PDB file of C-alpha atoms in Angstrom:
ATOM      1  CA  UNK A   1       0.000   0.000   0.000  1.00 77.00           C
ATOM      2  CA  UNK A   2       1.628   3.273  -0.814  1.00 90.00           C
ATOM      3  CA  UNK A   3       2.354   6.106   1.533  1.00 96.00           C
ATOM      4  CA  UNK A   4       1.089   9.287   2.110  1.00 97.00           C
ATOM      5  CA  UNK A   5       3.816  12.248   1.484  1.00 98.00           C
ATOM      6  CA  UNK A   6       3.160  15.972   1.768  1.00 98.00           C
ATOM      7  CA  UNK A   7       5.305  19.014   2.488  1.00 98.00           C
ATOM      8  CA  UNK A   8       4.362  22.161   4.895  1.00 98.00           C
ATOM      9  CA  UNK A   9       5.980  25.373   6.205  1.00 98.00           C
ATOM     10  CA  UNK A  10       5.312  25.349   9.894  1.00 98.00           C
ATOM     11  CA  UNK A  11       5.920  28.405  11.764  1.00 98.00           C
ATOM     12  CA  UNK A  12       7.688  28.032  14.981  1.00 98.00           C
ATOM     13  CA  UNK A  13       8.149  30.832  17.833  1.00 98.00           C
ATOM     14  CA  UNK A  14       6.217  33.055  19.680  1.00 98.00           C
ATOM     15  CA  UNK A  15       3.578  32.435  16.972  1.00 98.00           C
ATOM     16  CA  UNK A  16       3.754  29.010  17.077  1.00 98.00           C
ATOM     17  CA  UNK A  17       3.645  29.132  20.527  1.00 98.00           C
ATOM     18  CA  UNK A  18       0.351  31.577  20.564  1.00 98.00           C
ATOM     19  CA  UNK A  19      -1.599  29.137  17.448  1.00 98.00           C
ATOM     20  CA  UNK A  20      -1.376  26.483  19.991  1.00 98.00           C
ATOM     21  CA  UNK A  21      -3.181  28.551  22.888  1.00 98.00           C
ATOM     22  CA  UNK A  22      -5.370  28.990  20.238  1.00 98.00           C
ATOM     23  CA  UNK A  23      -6.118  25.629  19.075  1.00 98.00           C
ATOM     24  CA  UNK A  24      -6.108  24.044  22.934  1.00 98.00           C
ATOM     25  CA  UNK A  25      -8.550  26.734  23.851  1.00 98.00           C
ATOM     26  CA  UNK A  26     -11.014  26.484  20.810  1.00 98.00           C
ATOM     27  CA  UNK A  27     -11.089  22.201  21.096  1.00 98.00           C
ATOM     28  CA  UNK A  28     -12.175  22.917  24.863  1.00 98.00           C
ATOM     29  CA  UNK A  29     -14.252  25.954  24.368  1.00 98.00           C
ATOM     30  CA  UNK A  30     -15.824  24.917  20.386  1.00 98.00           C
ATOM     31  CA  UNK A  31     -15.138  21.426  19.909  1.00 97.00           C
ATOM     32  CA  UNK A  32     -13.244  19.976  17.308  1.00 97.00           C
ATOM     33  CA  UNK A  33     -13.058  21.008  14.129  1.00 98.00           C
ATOM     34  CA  UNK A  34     -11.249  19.967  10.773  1.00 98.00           C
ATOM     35  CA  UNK A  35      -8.557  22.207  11.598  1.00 98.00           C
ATOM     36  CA  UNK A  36      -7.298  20.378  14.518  1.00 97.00           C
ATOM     37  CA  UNK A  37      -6.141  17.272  12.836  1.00 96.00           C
ATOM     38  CA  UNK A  38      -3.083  18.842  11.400  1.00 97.00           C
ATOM     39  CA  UNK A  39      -0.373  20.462  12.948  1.00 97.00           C
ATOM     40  CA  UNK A  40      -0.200  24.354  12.763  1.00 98.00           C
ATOM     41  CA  UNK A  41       1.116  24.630   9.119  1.00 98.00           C
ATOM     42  CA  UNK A  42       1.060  26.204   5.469  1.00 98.00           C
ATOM     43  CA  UNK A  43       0.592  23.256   2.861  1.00 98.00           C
ATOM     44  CA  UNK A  44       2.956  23.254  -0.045  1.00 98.00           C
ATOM     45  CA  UNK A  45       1.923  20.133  -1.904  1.00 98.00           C
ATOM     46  CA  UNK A  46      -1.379  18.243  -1.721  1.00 98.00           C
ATOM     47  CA  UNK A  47      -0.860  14.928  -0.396  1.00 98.00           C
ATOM     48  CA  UNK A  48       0.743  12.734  -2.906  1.00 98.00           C
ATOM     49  CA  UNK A  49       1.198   8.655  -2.767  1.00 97.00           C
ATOM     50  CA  UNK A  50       4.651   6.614  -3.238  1.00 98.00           C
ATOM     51  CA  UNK A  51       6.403   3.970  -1.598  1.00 96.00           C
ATOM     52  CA  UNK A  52       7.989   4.191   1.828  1.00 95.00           C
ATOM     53  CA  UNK A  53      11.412   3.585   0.097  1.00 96.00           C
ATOM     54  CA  UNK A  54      11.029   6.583  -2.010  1.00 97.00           C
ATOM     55  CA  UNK A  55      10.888   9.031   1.007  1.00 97.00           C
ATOM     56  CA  UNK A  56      14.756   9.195   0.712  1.00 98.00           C
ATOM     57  CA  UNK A  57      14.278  10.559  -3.079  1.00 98.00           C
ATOM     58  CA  UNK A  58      11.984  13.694  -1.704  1.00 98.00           C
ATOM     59  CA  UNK A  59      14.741  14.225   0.944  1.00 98.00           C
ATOM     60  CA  UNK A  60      17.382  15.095  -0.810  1.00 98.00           C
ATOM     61  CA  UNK A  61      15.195  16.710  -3.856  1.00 98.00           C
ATOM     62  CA  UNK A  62      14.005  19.124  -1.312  1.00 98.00           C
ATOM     63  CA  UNK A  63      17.696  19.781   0.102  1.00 98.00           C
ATOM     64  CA  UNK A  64      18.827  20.486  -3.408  1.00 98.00           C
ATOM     65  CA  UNK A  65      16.090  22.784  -4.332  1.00 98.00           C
ATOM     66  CA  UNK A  66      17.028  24.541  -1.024  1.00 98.00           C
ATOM     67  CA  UNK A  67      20.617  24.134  -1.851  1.00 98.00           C
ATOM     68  CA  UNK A  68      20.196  25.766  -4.985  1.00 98.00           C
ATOM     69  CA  UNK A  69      17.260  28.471  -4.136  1.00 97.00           C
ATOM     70  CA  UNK A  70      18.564  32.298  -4.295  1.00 96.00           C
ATOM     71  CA  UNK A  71      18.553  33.730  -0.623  1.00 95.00           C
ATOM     72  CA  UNK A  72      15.491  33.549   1.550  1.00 94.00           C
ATOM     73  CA  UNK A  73      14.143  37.149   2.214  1.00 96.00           C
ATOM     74  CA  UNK A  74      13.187  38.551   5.069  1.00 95.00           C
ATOM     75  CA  UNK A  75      10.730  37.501   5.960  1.00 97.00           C
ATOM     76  CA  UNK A  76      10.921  34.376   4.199  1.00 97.00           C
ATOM     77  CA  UNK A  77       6.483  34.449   4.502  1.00 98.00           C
ATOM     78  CA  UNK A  78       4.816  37.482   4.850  1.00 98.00           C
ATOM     79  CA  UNK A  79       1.492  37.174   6.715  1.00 98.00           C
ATOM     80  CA  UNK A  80      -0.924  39.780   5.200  1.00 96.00           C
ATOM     81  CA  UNK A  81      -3.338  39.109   8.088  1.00 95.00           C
ATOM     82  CA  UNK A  82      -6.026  37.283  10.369  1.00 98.00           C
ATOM     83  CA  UNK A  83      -8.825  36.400   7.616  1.00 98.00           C
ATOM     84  CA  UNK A  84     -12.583  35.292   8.836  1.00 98.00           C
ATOM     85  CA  UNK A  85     -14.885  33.533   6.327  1.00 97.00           C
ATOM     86  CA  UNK A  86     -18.414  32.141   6.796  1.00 95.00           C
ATOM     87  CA  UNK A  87     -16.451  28.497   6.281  1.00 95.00           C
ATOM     88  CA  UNK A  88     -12.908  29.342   6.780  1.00 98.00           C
ATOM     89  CA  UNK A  89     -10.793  30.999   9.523  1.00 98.00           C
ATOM     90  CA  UNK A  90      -7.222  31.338   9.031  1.00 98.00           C
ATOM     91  CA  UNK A  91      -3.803  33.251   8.644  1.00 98.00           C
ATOM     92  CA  UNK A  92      -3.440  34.507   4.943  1.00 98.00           C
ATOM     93  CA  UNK A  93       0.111  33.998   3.750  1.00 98.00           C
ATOM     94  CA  UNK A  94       1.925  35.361   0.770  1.00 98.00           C
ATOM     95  CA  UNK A  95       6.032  34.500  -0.525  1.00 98.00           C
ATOM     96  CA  UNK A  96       7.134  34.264  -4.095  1.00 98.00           C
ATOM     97  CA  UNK A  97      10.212  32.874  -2.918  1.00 98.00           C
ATOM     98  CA  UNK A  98       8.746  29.548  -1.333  1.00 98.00           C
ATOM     99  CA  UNK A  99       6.343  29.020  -4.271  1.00 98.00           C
ATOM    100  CA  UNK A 100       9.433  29.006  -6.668  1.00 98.00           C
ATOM    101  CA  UNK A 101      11.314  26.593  -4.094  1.00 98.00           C
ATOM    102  CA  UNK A 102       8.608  24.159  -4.005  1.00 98.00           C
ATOM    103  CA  UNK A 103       7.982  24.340  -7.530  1.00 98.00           C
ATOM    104  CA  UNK A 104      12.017  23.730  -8.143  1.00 98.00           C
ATOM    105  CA  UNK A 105      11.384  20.518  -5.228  1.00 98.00           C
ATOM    106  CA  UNK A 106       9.125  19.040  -8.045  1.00 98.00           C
ATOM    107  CA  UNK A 107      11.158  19.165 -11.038  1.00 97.00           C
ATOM    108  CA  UNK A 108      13.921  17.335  -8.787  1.00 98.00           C
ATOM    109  CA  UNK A 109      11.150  14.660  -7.346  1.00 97.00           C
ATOM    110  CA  UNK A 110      11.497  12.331 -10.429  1.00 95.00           C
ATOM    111  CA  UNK A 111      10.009   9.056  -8.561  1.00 96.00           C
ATOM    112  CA  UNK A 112       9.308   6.445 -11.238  1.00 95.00           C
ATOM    113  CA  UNK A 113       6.821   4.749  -7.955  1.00 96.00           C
ATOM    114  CA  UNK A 114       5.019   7.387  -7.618  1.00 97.00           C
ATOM    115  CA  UNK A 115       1.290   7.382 -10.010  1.00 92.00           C
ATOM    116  CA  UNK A 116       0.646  10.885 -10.166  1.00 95.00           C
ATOM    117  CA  UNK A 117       2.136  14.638 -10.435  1.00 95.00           C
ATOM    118  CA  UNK A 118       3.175  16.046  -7.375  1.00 97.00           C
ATOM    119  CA  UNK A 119       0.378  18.926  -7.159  1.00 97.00           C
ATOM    120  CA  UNK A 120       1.422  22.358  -6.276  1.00 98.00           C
ATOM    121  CA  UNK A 121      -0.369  25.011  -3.985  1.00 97.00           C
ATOM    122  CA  UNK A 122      -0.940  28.504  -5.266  1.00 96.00           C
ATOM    123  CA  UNK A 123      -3.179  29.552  -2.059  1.00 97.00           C
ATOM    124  CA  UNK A 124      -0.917  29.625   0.848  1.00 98.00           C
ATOM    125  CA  UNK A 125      -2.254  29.672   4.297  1.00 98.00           C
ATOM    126  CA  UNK A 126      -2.360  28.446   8.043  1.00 98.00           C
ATOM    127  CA  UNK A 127      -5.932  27.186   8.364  1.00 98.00           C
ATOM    128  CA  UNK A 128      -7.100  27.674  11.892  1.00 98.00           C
ATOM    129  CA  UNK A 129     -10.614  26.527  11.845  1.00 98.00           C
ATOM    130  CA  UNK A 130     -13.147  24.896   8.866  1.00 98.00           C
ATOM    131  CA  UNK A 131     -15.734  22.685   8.941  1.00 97.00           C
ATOM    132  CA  UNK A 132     -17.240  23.808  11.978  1.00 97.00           C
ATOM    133  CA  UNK A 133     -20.797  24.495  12.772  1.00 96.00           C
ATOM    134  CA  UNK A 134     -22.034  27.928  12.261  1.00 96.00           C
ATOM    135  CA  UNK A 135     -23.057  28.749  15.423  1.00 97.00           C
ATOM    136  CA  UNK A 136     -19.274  28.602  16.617  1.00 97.00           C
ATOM    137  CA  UNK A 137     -17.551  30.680  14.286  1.00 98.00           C
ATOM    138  CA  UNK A 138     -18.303  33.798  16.052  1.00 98.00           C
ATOM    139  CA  UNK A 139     -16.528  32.659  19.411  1.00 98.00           C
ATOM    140  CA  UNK A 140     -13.633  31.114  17.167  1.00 98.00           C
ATOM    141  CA  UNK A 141     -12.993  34.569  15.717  1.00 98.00           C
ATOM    142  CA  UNK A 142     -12.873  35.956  19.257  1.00 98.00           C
ATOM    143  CA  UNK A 143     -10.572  33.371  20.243  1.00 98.00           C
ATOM    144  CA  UNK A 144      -8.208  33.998  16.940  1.00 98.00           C
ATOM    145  CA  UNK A 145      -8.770  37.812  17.539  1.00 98.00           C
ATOM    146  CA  UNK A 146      -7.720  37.235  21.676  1.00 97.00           C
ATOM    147  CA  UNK A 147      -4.627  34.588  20.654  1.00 97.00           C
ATOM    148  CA  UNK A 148      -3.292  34.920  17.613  1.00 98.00           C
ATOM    149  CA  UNK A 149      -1.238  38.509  16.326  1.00 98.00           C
ATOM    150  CA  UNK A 150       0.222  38.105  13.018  1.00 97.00           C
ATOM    151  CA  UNK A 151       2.509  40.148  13.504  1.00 97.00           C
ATOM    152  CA  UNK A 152       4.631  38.178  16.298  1.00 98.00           C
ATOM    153  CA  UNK A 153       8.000  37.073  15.879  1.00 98.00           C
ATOM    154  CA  UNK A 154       7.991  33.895  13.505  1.00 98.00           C
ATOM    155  CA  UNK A 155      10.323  31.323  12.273  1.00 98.00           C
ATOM    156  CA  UNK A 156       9.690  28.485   9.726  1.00 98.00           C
ATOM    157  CA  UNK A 157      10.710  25.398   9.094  1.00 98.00           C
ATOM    158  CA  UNK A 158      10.242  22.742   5.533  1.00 98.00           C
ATOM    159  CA  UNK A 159       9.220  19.842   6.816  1.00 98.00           C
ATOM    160  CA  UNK A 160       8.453  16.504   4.959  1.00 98.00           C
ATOM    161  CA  UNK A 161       5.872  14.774   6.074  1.00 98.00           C
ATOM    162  CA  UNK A 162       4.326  11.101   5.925  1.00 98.00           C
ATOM    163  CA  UNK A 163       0.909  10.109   7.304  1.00 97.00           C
ATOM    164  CA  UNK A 164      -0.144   6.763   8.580  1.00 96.00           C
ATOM    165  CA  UNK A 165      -3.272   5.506   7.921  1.00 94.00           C
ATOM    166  CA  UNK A 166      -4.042   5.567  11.840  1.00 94.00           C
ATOM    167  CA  UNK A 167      -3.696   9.320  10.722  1.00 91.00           C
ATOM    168  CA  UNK A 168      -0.586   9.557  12.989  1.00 96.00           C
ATOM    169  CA  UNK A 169       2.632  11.272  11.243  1.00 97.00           C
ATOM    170  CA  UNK A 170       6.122  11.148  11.178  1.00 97.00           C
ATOM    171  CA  UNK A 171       8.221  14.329  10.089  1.00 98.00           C
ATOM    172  CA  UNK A 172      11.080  12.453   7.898  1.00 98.00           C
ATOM    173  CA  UNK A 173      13.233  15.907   7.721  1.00 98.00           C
ATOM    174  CA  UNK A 174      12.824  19.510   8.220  1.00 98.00           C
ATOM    175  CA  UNK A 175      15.114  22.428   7.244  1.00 98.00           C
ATOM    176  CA  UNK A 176      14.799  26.029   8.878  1.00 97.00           C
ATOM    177  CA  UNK A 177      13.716  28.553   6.588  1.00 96.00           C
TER     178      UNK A 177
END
């Protein structure tokens, strides 16, 4: 049975440290929600399927496209802001930079195990909350609005991710950003 593979920026910090306040306070105060089966992160690829051998191959293709990537800016992810939709809460993310990286990590990923092209995202965000019921998202925008300033201090890290089918995951590398 083939794995599952994606890749994320994940902030780490005094952000990361304030989106989970955030997400231990809304699971007690609103339930679960889609959002909280994930780890705090910005999703680079969709989820793509190869063998377990072949995580190796995305190792090293992402440590070459970083090896060979002009240098990061600063910062390497701009936030533009705290964003509320009627279906959709969430950080709202913008960098040129990454989007060329990860479209570089690609081109390197030749996997001749893998079915399908890796697929690329063009809409980067942290999701903090979807799929909830309606009568929640006012007091999950509160809690976003009382946790969560996007403009704290914030690192990031690649990481390469696998996830089980017990929906468990194990982080096979990450690089700081």
């Amino acid at each position: 049975m083939p794995s599952q593979f994606i890749v994320y920026a994940c902030p780490t910090g005094p952000l990361a440290d304030q989106l989970a306040h955030y997400f231990e306070h809304s699971l007690r105060q609103c339930g679960r929600n889609a959002a909280h089966a994930y780890m705090p992160h910005c999703s680079l690829t969709g989820f793509f399927r190869d063998d377990e051998t072949a995580a190796p191959l995305y190792r090293r293709a992402i440590a070459q496209a970083l090896s060979q990537a002009p240098p990061c800016p600063d910062p390497v992810i701009a936030i533009t802001g705290l964003h509320f939709r009627p279906d959709w809460h969430g950080l709202e993310l913008q960098s040129d930079w990454l989007k060329q990286l990860i479209a570089n990590f690609a081109q390197l990923s030749i996997s001749c195990t893998r079915d399908e092209p890796l697929r690329l995202k063009t809409w980067l965000h942290l999701s903090l909350a979807y799929d909830f019921p309606t009568d929640r998202a006012a007091h999950l925008t509160h809690l976003a609005q009382t946790h969560i300033d996007p403009h704290a201090p914030v690192g990031w890290e690649l990481r390469f991710y696998q996830r089980h089918p017990d929906h468990t995951w194990t982080c096979h590398q990450s690089w700081p950003l």
